[in-house]
Amino acid sequence: ESGHVMFLSLRTDLQRVDDPVPPTGLPDPMARATCPATRDHGPWRAGRATATLIAMWTHRAVVSSLLAVAGLAGLVGAAADGYAAALAASGEVLTTSERMPLALALGATLVGLGWALAGALLAWLRPGNLVGWVLLVVGTLAQLSVSEESVAAAGWWGPAAADGDWTARPVGLVLTLVGGWSIMTMLGVLPAIYPDGRRPSGHWRWPVLTVAAGALLFQVQWALSQPTLTGGVDPAASGAEAAAENAGLIRLVPVTVFLVGAVALWALAAASMFRSPAPRRQQLGWLLGSVVVILVANSLGDSLSLQVAQIASLYLLPLSIALALLRYRLLGIDASPRADPLRSVAEIGSHVTSGDDPELLGAVLASVRRSVDAPGALVRDAGGQVLSASGDPGRPGLICDLAVGGVPVGQLEVSHRWSGDRFTPRDERLLRTLAAQVAAVIHTQRLGEELEAQRDAARAARTHERERLRRELHDGLGPALTGIGLGLSGLEDAVRSDHVERAQEIAAVLRQEVGGTVTEVRRIIDDLHPASLEENGFAEAIRQRVTSVAANLPVSVRIGHLLELPPQVEQAAYRVVGEAVANAARHANPTAIAVCIDCDETGQLVIEVRDDGSGFDTAASTADGIGLPSMRARARELGGLLTIESSTAGTTVLCHVPIGIPVA
């Protein structure tokens, strides 16, 4: 999968090179951020991408070829073991050496193939890492060497080769020496290059060279101990007793040299393992454990039971690497199952469209967490407060900023499975794609909460206004009307009794009471807070008010960027605009009305209502009704000013009202 990711990234680069000029004719915005000297390097980029593609397929061809060689050698070796076992069962003996059982022989024959498979997997997915290539090459050499030995034991090279004559097996001798040296060197050096795959340097270099030298001495010592290579003489078995003792001392030299380098490397690797965070610590631990088991098992002896243990231990190396891949994401390779990206997006969409999930954001986070097999995920708002969490969110491994329309709405934090873990490029792309869906869910929930808050505010405002009206009518207007009714009854009695003076006195009192009642009604009207302001907001309430009072006249409404309006300013503006438009529609016979509300540079609200009607004499206007004097009074109460200009070309009502604190 990681190999495919690399190929897709390369394909994307190629597509970017071939992207056409935008249809708008505008220059590519990215071009402004590039150096002029490199802006026209499209052909060079295309050539580099082609070279990268060629290199990728070349290394894959090499990996495939080496693995094919190892596989073919394994098949030939297994066939040779089977043939030799069949001959032994029929009583025909090809060699004087004791043969191991067929199952054990097959197990020993295919060890190199197991190493080559593990190395091929790593080299295919991470071609720049040295570990995969070392395992692949050493495994292939080991498989060729073991298979050649099986072919020789089966008698396919002739009786002499079957009986252990190395002079009859020159190719086998070379493979045995090279394969043995590479296996010993790899087992000693592997802790120095695993898992990063970097070439040893610094304090790692001299132990690596020591291990390689010790492995080479082992092969030289082995070659000198073969009678067929030394003219039929065993140096260790000839000569005087002193010579035998010297030969024993010489045998310790390769072991000593090898162990000095290997122990130094293992000590450095162990120290690195204990200092490393998870999962690197587990990766190193499994590898070091398998290497130690291999070396210990192969130094105990050659009995049948020990041979079984030795062959089984050799398979621990690919098994430890497989465990590091599957359990601990070796080299960032993710071999665990993952949800289909389209299915993840569809799952989130199903949660959003259901509309009946009380924990919508939590369900969406659970889908995000499952898509990358993360232990936990959480979402914070723009202020850092946790909105929702899913699973067991620990230290965030990936943080995605969430925004809608360029406005930040929060952050998505997804945890790693363990400390030091890293998401694969595929996982990061998937999470960033799903983050957009999470941002949309947060924005939708916020809009729903704001709508619900507006509904609650509107209900509370209506309830408050009803309670206030009930008190005003009960405590003020009700008694006043009752008194007027009683006065009318007294006036009626005075008229019937022909008490003219009494009737006049009662009429005067009633006139005063009616005037006071009218004033009280005006006060109640002035104190009303329009419900439309609570339900729709200032701008929409103004538009609805103008449309309702202008009847069928064409009206244009322009509302600029306003500062924060206190409730009393909103009410005053709402009343002034409504009254001005109503007066124009009723009395001026206009063909059009224009309303403009904005803020000036002094921080005042400016209300302008213009019409193209017949106009009127502003000096002759009176204070009767709830008209022009009411508008002036509203402006004065808030420290503002209302002016009216009128002519035969039309009328302009201009009102300036202080606002207060600007919107943050």
XYZ file of C-alpha atoms in Angstrom:
664
model
C 0.000 0.000 0.000
C 2.799 2.428 0.893
C 4.380 1.659 -2.469
C 1.120 2.589 -4.165
C 1.018 5.789 -2.125
C 4.448 6.717 -3.439
C 3.327 5.982 -7.003
C 0.138 8.038 -6.575
C 2.139 10.955 -5.197
C 4.426 10.723 -8.206
C 1.451 10.582 -10.541
C 0.048 13.693 -8.856
C 3.335 15.488 -9.455
C 3.168 14.516 -13.108
C -0.389 15.809 -13.341
C 0.662 19.109 -11.779
C 3.334 19.493 -14.431
C 0.744 19.001 -17.163
C -1.935 21.238 -15.596
C -3.264 23.693 -18.200
C -3.469 27.468 -17.707
C -6.627 28.438 -15.771
C -9.530 29.272 -18.115
C -9.860 32.757 -16.603
C -6.609 33.772 -18.230
C -5.202 34.840 -14.880
C -1.685 33.702 -13.961
C -1.328 30.750 -11.674
C -1.304 32.179 -8.114
C 1.447 29.721 -7.159
C 3.663 31.196 -9.872
C 3.927 34.443 -7.897
C 5.521 32.494 -5.033
C 8.190 30.838 -7.162
C 11.591 32.117 -8.139
C 11.616 33.687 -11.655
C 14.713 31.686 -12.484
C 12.882 28.400 -11.937
C 9.372 29.341 -13.010
C 9.800 28.005 -16.539
C 11.348 24.670 -15.551
C 8.349 22.578 -16.552
C 10.367 20.313 -18.905
C 13.045 19.873 -16.213
C 10.390 18.869 -13.648
C 8.849 16.450 -16.112
C 12.260 14.915 -16.778
C 12.948 14.578 -13.077
C 9.567 12.911 -12.540
C 10.275 10.514 -15.407
C 13.676 9.657 -13.946
C 12.073 9.020 -10.565
C 9.520 6.728 -12.195
C 12.248 4.823 -14.025
C 14.250 4.449 -10.803
C 11.178 3.162 -8.972
C 10.445 0.457 -11.535
C 14.154 -0.419 -11.798
C 14.443 -1.121 -8.083
C 11.222 -3.124 -8.197
C 12.615 -5.161 -11.075
C 15.772 -5.872 -9.061
C 13.723 -6.890 -6.023
C 11.523 -9.146 -8.127
C 14.525 -10.720 -9.848
C 16.361 -11.517 -6.601
C 13.196 -12.927 -5.048
C 12.581 -15.022 -8.162
C 16.130 -16.403 -7.958
C 15.654 -17.270 -4.292
C 12.283 -18.880 -5.005
C 13.620 -20.919 -7.912
C 16.603 -22.025 -5.837
C 14.221 -23.035 -3.026
C 12.162 -25.164 -5.402
C 15.275 -26.853 -6.788
C 16.638 -27.483 -3.293
C 13.320 -28.915 -2.081
C 13.180 -31.166 -5.133
C 16.732 -32.339 -4.472
C 15.896 -33.099 -0.819
C 12.868 -35.081 -1.911
C 14.899 -37.001 -4.490
C 17.637 -37.808 -1.952
C 15.031 -38.951 0.589
C 13.452 -41.238 -2.029
C 16.819 -42.769 -2.861
C 17.573 -43.306 0.825
C 14.216 -45.011 1.285
C 15.026 -47.385 -1.564
C 18.333 -48.339 0.075
C 20.630 -46.487 -2.312
C 23.318 -44.515 -0.479
C 24.972 -41.560 -2.206
C 26.969 -40.126 0.700
C 28.742 -41.427 3.764
C 27.423 -38.567 5.926
C 24.268 -39.028 7.956
C 21.191 -37.428 6.431
C 18.596 -35.565 8.470
C 14.863 -36.338 8.094
C 13.135 -34.932 4.993
C 10.912 -32.471 6.890
C 13.902 -31.081 8.739
C 15.937 -30.951 5.529
C 13.151 -29.020 3.772
C 12.970 -26.622 6.693
C 16.687 -25.965 6.521
C 16.598 -25.644 2.743
C 13.923 -22.919 2.706
C 15.372 -20.668 5.450
C 17.057 -18.409 2.922
C 13.767 -18.000 1.047
C 12.070 -16.826 4.258
C 14.750 -14.199 4.779
C 14.546 -13.140 1.134
C 10.763 -12.736 1.371
C 11.051 -10.467 4.412
C 13.795 -8.459 2.732
C 11.856 -8.181 -0.529
C 8.836 -6.791 1.304
C 10.902 -4.095 3.019
C 12.925 -3.260 -0.114
C 9.742 -2.988 -2.177
C 7.999 -0.623 0.235
C 11.069 1.278 1.473
C 13.729 1.139 -1.264
C 15.962 3.652 0.521
C 16.236 1.523 3.658
C 19.326 -0.705 3.898
C 17.675 -3.384 6.072
C 15.464 -4.741 3.303
C 18.286 -4.996 0.796
C 20.589 -6.720 3.299
C 17.932 -9.329 4.127
C 17.075 -9.825 0.451
C 20.662 -10.253 -0.761
C 21.791 -12.389 2.193
C 18.637 -14.495 2.006
C 19.148 -15.061 -1.722
C 22.818 -16.040 -1.232
C 21.911 -18.322 1.658
C 19.171 -19.955 -0.381
C 21.514 -20.523 -3.341
C 24.141 -22.019 -1.031
C 21.740 -24.354 0.799
C 20.004 -25.412 -2.418
C 23.355 -26.145 -4.057
C 24.276 -28.315 -1.085
C 20.965 -30.210 -1.439
C 21.622 -30.705 -5.151
C 25.102 -32.025 -4.388
C 23.773 -34.358 -1.666
C 21.239 -35.726 -4.161
C 24.116 -36.749 -6.448
C 23.204 -34.390 -9.264
C 26.783 -33.045 -9.354
C 28.228 -36.576 -9.280
C 29.300 -39.084 -6.567
C 32.345 -37.092 -5.498
C 30.306 -33.970 -4.886
C 27.723 -36.043 -3.010
C 30.443 -37.419 -0.746
C 31.712 -33.936 0.245
C 34.533 -33.349 -2.259
C 34.675 -29.555 -2.575
C 36.965 -29.753 -5.573
C 33.994 -31.209 -7.474
C 31.817 -28.279 -6.378
C 33.679 -25.020 -7.152
C 30.433 -23.058 -7.452
C 29.160 -24.568 -4.204
C 32.436 -23.682 -2.479
C 32.134 -20.034 -3.503
C 28.454 -19.900 -2.492
C 29.227 -21.550 0.857
C 32.053 -19.151 1.667
C 30.208 -16.016 0.500
C 26.895 -17.143 1.984
C 28.438 -18.082 5.324
C 30.297 -14.790 5.557
C 27.200 -12.754 4.642
C 24.999 -14.619 7.157
C 27.416 -14.140 10.040
C 28.053 -10.516 9.120
C 24.326 -9.809 8.830
C 23.516 -11.392 12.205
C 26.229 -9.314 13.840
C 25.627 -6.049 11.977
C 21.818 -6.034 11.736
C 21.329 -4.334 15.143
C 23.448 -1.429 13.878
C 21.225 -0.666 10.859
C 17.814 -1.738 12.150
C 15.204 -0.266 11.844
C 16.315 3.031 10.227
C 18.461 1.353 7.577
C 21.188 4.007 7.703
C 24.820 3.155 7.059
C 26.766 2.726 10.296
C 28.823 5.761 11.252
C 30.670 7.156 14.237
C 30.985 4.778 17.172
C 29.029 2.090 15.263
C 31.614 1.763 12.490
C 34.486 -0.032 14.183
C 32.335 -2.821 15.711
C 30.803 -3.383 12.256
C 34.245 -3.740 10.672
C 35.308 -6.059 13.498
C 32.274 -8.306 12.959
C 32.958 -8.443 9.201
C 36.600 -9.349 9.847
C 35.637 -12.048 12.358
C 33.142 -13.556 9.909
C 35.838 -13.591 7.215
C 38.277 -15.366 9.565
C 35.574 -17.960 10.277
C 35.292 -18.758 6.565
C 39.059 -18.959 6.121
C 39.313 -21.258 9.142
C 36.522 -23.445 7.811
C 38.129 -23.710 4.365
C 41.469 -24.706 5.908
C 39.743 -27.408 7.935
C 38.367 -29.169 4.823
C 40.600 -32.148 3.839
C 39.541 -31.969 0.207
C 40.845 -28.401 0.047
C 44.143 -29.088 1.880
C 45.282 -32.142 -0.008
C 43.563 -34.652 2.313
C 45.343 -33.399 5.463
C 43.480 -32.026 8.478
C 45.795 -29.418 10.061
C 44.098 -29.768 13.422
C 44.547 -33.552 13.457
C 48.223 -33.751 12.401
C 51.527 -32.838 13.983
C 52.732 -32.968 17.493
C 50.787 -32.189 20.610
C 52.138 -28.620 20.636
C 50.901 -28.123 17.083
C 47.462 -29.364 18.124
C 47.430 -26.921 21.002
C 48.456 -24.105 18.674
C 45.678 -25.100 16.278
C 43.176 -24.905 19.139
C 44.399 -21.444 20.025
C 44.140 -20.367 16.396
C 40.501 -21.541 16.322
C 39.720 -19.017 19.089
C 40.873 -16.071 16.999
C 37.812 -15.830 14.677
C 35.450 -16.405 17.605
C 37.157 -13.732 19.690
C 37.244 -11.167 16.903
C 33.608 -11.793 15.959
C 32.336 -11.701 19.533
C 34.204 -8.474 20.355
C 32.470 -6.653 17.502
C 29.084 -8.381 17.984
C 28.960 -7.777 21.740
C 29.856 -4.112 21.210
C 27.081 -3.755 18.624
C 24.537 -5.540 20.792
C 25.453 -3.401 23.787
C 25.003 -0.220 21.742
C 21.733 -1.538 20.306
C 20.468 -2.498 23.782
C 21.307 0.957 25.114
C 19.509 2.515 22.151
C 16.538 0.219 22.728
C 16.119 1.240 26.376
C 16.403 4.929 25.471
C 13.981 4.714 22.544
C 10.251 5.396 22.868
C 7.609 2.964 21.749
C 7.265 1.431 19.187
C 10.960 1.626 18.297
C 11.809 -0.065 21.591
C 9.583 -3.057 20.764
C 10.954 -3.261 17.209
C 14.549 -3.397 18.453
C 13.642 -5.787 21.263
C 12.129 -8.403 18.973
C 15.045 -8.204 16.538
C 17.741 -8.433 19.230
C 15.911 -11.324 20.871
C 15.681 -13.273 17.619
C 19.364 -12.677 16.770
C 20.502 -13.783 20.232
C 18.387 -16.940 19.990
C 19.845 -17.737 16.557
C 23.450 -17.327 17.699
C 22.961 -19.245 20.924
C 21.029 -22.106 19.294
C 23.601 -22.549 16.533
C 26.507 -22.744 18.981
C 25.174 -25.559 21.206
C 25.862 -28.658 19.090
C 24.593 -30.792 16.223
C 22.259 -33.394 17.738
C 18.906 -33.960 16.045
C 16.949 -32.041 18.683
C 19.400 -29.170 18.554
C 19.221 -29.157 14.765
C 15.446 -28.744 15.018
C 15.925 -25.843 17.427
C 18.588 -24.308 15.215
C 16.481 -24.434 12.070
C 13.419 -23.115 13.920
C 15.456 -20.229 15.348
C 16.504 -19.160 11.848
C 12.844 -18.412 11.024
C 12.619 -16.030 13.992
C 14.307 -13.296 11.961
C 11.543 -12.864 9.318
C 8.920 -13.487 12.022
C 10.272 -10.650 14.186
C 10.199 -8.321 11.192
C 6.648 -9.412 10.343
C 5.620 -8.697 13.934
C 7.249 -5.265 13.749
C 5.270 -4.590 10.567
C 1.888 -5.843 11.736
C 2.030 -4.715 15.353
C 4.411 -1.780 15.467
C 4.326 -0.236 11.955
C 7.954 -0.844 11.085
C 9.390 2.019 8.956
C 5.958 3.635 8.958
C 4.493 0.757 6.923
C 0.873 0.274 7.919
C -0.168 -3.348 7.420
C -3.258 -3.196 9.635
C -6.739 -3.132 8.083
C -8.192 0.294 7.401
C -11.688 1.524 6.632
C -12.426 2.447 3.042
C -12.126 6.263 2.719
C -15.353 6.516 0.731
C -17.118 4.383 3.312
C -15.824 6.656 6.095
C -17.170 9.753 4.336
C -20.469 7.978 3.652
C -20.730 6.948 7.313
C -20.255 10.551 8.436
C -22.834 11.687 5.877
C -25.365 9.181 7.202
C -24.930 10.575 10.729
C -25.444 14.126 9.489
C -28.519 13.367 7.365
C -30.227 11.288 10.058
C -30.881 14.451 12.075
C -32.086 12.525 15.137
C -28.734 11.718 16.766
C -28.410 13.679 20.035
C -24.660 12.993 20.028
C -23.996 13.820 16.396
C -20.494 15.188 16.874
C -19.493 12.207 19.049
C -20.762 9.762 16.411
C -18.822 11.610 13.696
C -15.642 11.524 15.806
C -16.092 7.782 16.327
C -16.209 7.330 12.536
C -13.056 9.424 12.127
C -11.280 7.420 14.821
C -12.230 4.074 13.250
C -11.070 5.203 9.813
C -7.422 5.262 10.978
C -7.640 2.791 13.866
C -6.858 5.542 16.394
C -7.514 5.036 20.124
C -9.161 8.421 20.567
C -10.121 11.741 19.002
C -11.547 15.020 20.239
C -12.716 18.373 18.889
C -12.044 21.769 20.432
C -13.770 25.006 19.578
C -11.906 28.137 18.499
C -11.428 29.040 22.163
C -9.786 25.721 23.069
C -12.762 24.229 24.919
C -13.475 20.541 24.287
C -16.724 20.132 22.355
C -16.777 16.353 22.120
C -14.482 13.340 22.492
C -14.494 9.725 21.346
C -12.504 6.782 22.661
C -9.481 7.465 24.847
C -7.885 10.658 23.525
C -4.359 11.023 24.813
C -1.504 13.066 23.445
C -2.567 14.256 19.978
C -0.686 12.693 17.103
C -2.262 14.872 14.410
C -3.982 18.253 14.787
C -6.165 19.569 11.958
C -7.438 23.148 11.950
C -11.161 23.312 11.214
C -12.604 26.220 9.250
C -15.772 27.002 7.303
C -15.619 29.742 4.709
C -12.219 30.790 6.023
C -13.592 31.299 9.544
C -11.919 29.066 12.187
C -14.376 26.873 14.077
C -11.987 24.688 16.084
C -9.425 21.893 15.916
C -9.566 18.135 15.405
C -7.057 16.138 17.479
C -6.482 12.442 16.713
C -4.306 10.335 19.024
C -1.611 7.869 18.032
C -1.858 4.249 19.096
C 1.268 4.677 21.211
C 3.896 7.256 22.020
C 6.202 7.937 19.097
C 3.834 6.413 16.541
C 3.285 8.230 13.263
C 0.373 8.331 10.874
C 1.069 7.215 7.332
C 0.714 9.772 4.516
C -2.476 7.991 3.497
C -3.904 8.352 6.996
C -2.989 12.040 7.134
C -4.695 12.739 3.807
C -7.774 10.833 4.929
C -7.926 12.694 8.258
C -7.597 16.072 6.571
C -10.403 15.131 4.203
C -12.636 14.016 7.058
C -11.718 17.177 9.013
C -13.697 19.209 6.483
C -16.764 17.078 7.258
C -16.221 17.559 10.990
C -15.956 21.334 10.487
C -19.258 21.318 8.590
C -20.913 19.385 11.425
C -19.620 21.862 14.038
C -20.811 24.799 11.919
C -24.226 23.212 11.459
C -24.586 22.563 15.166
C -23.535 26.118 15.956
C -26.128 27.510 13.535
C -28.747 25.293 15.153
C -27.765 26.510 18.605
C -27.902 30.136 17.474
C -31.317 29.587 15.900
C -32.605 27.975 19.071
C -31.188 30.859 21.121
C -32.985 33.351 18.873
C -36.223 31.436 19.284
C -35.814 31.408 23.067
C -35.061 35.142 23.052
C -38.114 35.837 20.899
C -40.355 33.786 23.198
C -38.912 35.512 26.244
C -39.425 38.942 24.642
C -43.042 38.196 23.779
C -43.705 36.913 27.282
C -42.076 39.994 28.792
C -44.072 42.368 26.585
C -47.324 40.587 27.394
C -46.651 40.800 31.103
C -45.759 44.477 30.821
C -48.885 45.266 28.795
C -51.016 43.392 31.274
C -49.620 45.453 34.131
C -49.915 48.730 32.196
C -53.502 48.054 31.156
C -54.508 46.816 34.582
C -52.750 49.432 36.676
C -52.904 52.522 34.433
C -55.138 52.509 31.412
C -57.852 50.361 32.972
C -58.554 52.634 35.959
C -58.359 55.724 33.714
C -61.018 54.351 31.349
C -63.144 53.342 34.321
C -62.932 56.927 35.635
C -63.879 58.312 32.240
C -66.901 55.986 32.169
C -68.006 57.196 35.598
C -67.502 60.812 34.488
C -69.694 60.244 31.449
C -72.418 58.868 33.723
C -72.147 62.010 35.887
C -72.259 64.188 32.779
C -75.401 62.401 31.649
C -77.067 63.027 35.040
C -76.113 66.711 34.978
C -77.549 67.128 31.480
C -80.829 65.485 32.514
C -81.049 67.767 35.572
C -80.280 70.834 33.470
C -77.243 71.589 35.637
C -75.276 73.352 32.925
C -72.431 74.513 35.089
C -72.077 71.083 36.619
C -72.061 69.512 33.173
C -69.353 71.913 32.020
C -67.203 71.118 35.021
C -67.558 67.381 34.386
C -66.765 67.856 30.671
C -63.605 69.765 31.518
C -62.488 67.011 33.863
C -63.258 64.377 31.223
C -61.297 66.323 28.628
C -58.311 66.356 30.958
C -58.687 62.634 31.704
C -58.962 61.756 28.022
C -55.835 63.814 27.300
C -53.963 61.992 30.063
C -55.192 58.647 28.759
C -54.007 59.490 25.244
C -50.611 60.381 26.681
C -50.557 57.095 28.588
C -51.404 55.154 25.413
C -48.544 56.894 23.606
C -46.201 55.968 26.429
C -47.260 52.335 26.244
C -46.755 52.321 22.490
C -43.344 53.926 22.850
C -42.292 51.288 25.375
C -43.233 48.362 23.118
C -40.214 46.404 21.873
C -41.007 45.078 18.410
C -40.964 41.281 18.383
C -39.531 41.353 14.861
C -36.257 42.723 16.238
C -35.890 39.677 18.475
C -37.022 37.145 15.922
C -35.262 38.374 12.774
C -32.500 40.720 13.858
C -32.192 44.438 13.138
C -31.490 44.390 9.383
C -34.201 41.891 8.461
C -36.716 43.558 10.810
C -36.123 46.933 9.092
C -36.666 45.384 5.652
C -39.880 43.686 6.730
C -41.170 46.867 8.390
C -40.461 49.016 5.327
C -42.108 46.493 3.006
C -45.225 46.268 5.167
C -45.850 50.041 5.518
C -44.872 51.081 1.975
C -47.751 49.096 0.469
C -47.088 48.575 -3.248
C -44.476 51.327 -3.626
C -40.985 50.334 -4.788
C -38.625 50.669 -1.850
C -34.843 50.197 -1.780
C -33.190 49.358 1.543
C -29.421 49.527 2.070
C -27.931 48.627 5.450
C -24.176 48.954 5.814
C -21.717 47.399 8.259
C -23.173 48.438 11.587
C -21.618 48.706 14.989
C -23.199 47.037 17.975
C -26.625 48.577 18.590
C -28.082 48.825 22.092
C -31.734 47.704 22.302
C -33.045 51.268 22.766
C -31.181 52.413 19.632
C -32.610 49.513 17.630
C -36.134 50.400 18.788
C -35.699 54.082 17.969
C -34.309 53.340 14.496
C -37.090 50.833 13.853
C -39.784 53.374 14.864
C -38.228 56.303 12.974
C -37.861 54.344 9.734
C -41.390 52.944 9.990
C -42.921 56.353 10.725
C -40.966 58.138 7.977
C -41.865 55.555 5.331
C -45.509 55.507 6.456
C -45.756 59.333 6.278
C -44.250 59.360 2.799
C -46.576 56.609 1.551
C -49.693 58.248 3.019
C -49.176 61.928 2.298
C -46.511 62.527 -0.385
C -47.753 60.316 -3.257
C -44.182 59.228 -4.180
C -43.142 56.855 -6.951
C -40.189 55.434 -4.979
C -38.761 55.440 -1.467
C -35.105 54.819 -0.468
C -33.913 53.849 2.999
C -30.218 53.898 3.966
C -28.832 52.969 7.402
C -25.099 53.112 8.084
C -22.456 54.370 10.504
C -20.411 57.515 10.002
C -16.816 58.151 10.995
C -17.861 59.594 14.376
C -19.503 56.350 15.483
C -23.097 57.512 15.041
C -25.963 55.656 13.413
C -27.174 57.550 10.345
C -30.749 56.943 9.163
C -31.838 58.450 5.864
C -35.307 58.070 4.324
C -35.866 59.783 0.955
C -38.891 59.961 -1.325
C -39.673 61.746 -4.601
C -43.155 62.847 -3.541
C -44.825 66.291 -3.461
C -43.216 67.390 -0.197
C -44.739 69.559 2.563
C -44.163 72.689 4.629
C -42.019 71.606 7.565
C -42.659 74.885 9.413
C -46.417 74.269 9.395
C -46.154 70.780 10.930
C -47.837 70.397 14.327
C -47.347 68.123 17.286
C -50.669 66.358 16.839
C -50.598 62.547 16.500
C -47.624 60.305 16.637
C -45.801 61.763 13.697
C -42.893 64.108 13.197
C -42.714 65.300 16.816
C -42.550 61.665 17.947
C -39.592 60.975 15.657
C -37.779 64.091 16.918
C -38.496 63.092 20.515
C -37.045 59.606 19.981
C -33.828 61.089 18.560
C -33.505 63.621 21.398
C -33.998 60.946 24.096
C -30.897 59.124 22.802
C -28.806 62.279 22.389
C -29.351 62.391 18.639
C -30.796 64.798 16.117
C -33.495 64.464 13.460
C -33.743 66.912 10.561
C -36.267 67.091 7.735
C -35.766 68.695 4.325
C -38.751 68.862 1.987
C -39.529 70.451 -1.366
C -41.639 69.755 -4.395
C -38.889 67.345 -5.525
C -39.305 65.180 -2.452
C -38.554 64.822 1.247
C -35.474 63.636 3.135
C -35.606 62.569 6.774
C -32.104 62.424 8.275
C -31.506 61.098 11.803
C -28.177 60.849 13.701
C -28.104 58.719 16.859
C -25.032 57.834 18.995
C -24.408 54.080 19.087
C -21.890 53.039 21.673
C -19.369 50.167 21.652
C -18.167 48.834 18.270
C -18.565 45.145 17.467
C -15.386 43.190 18.361
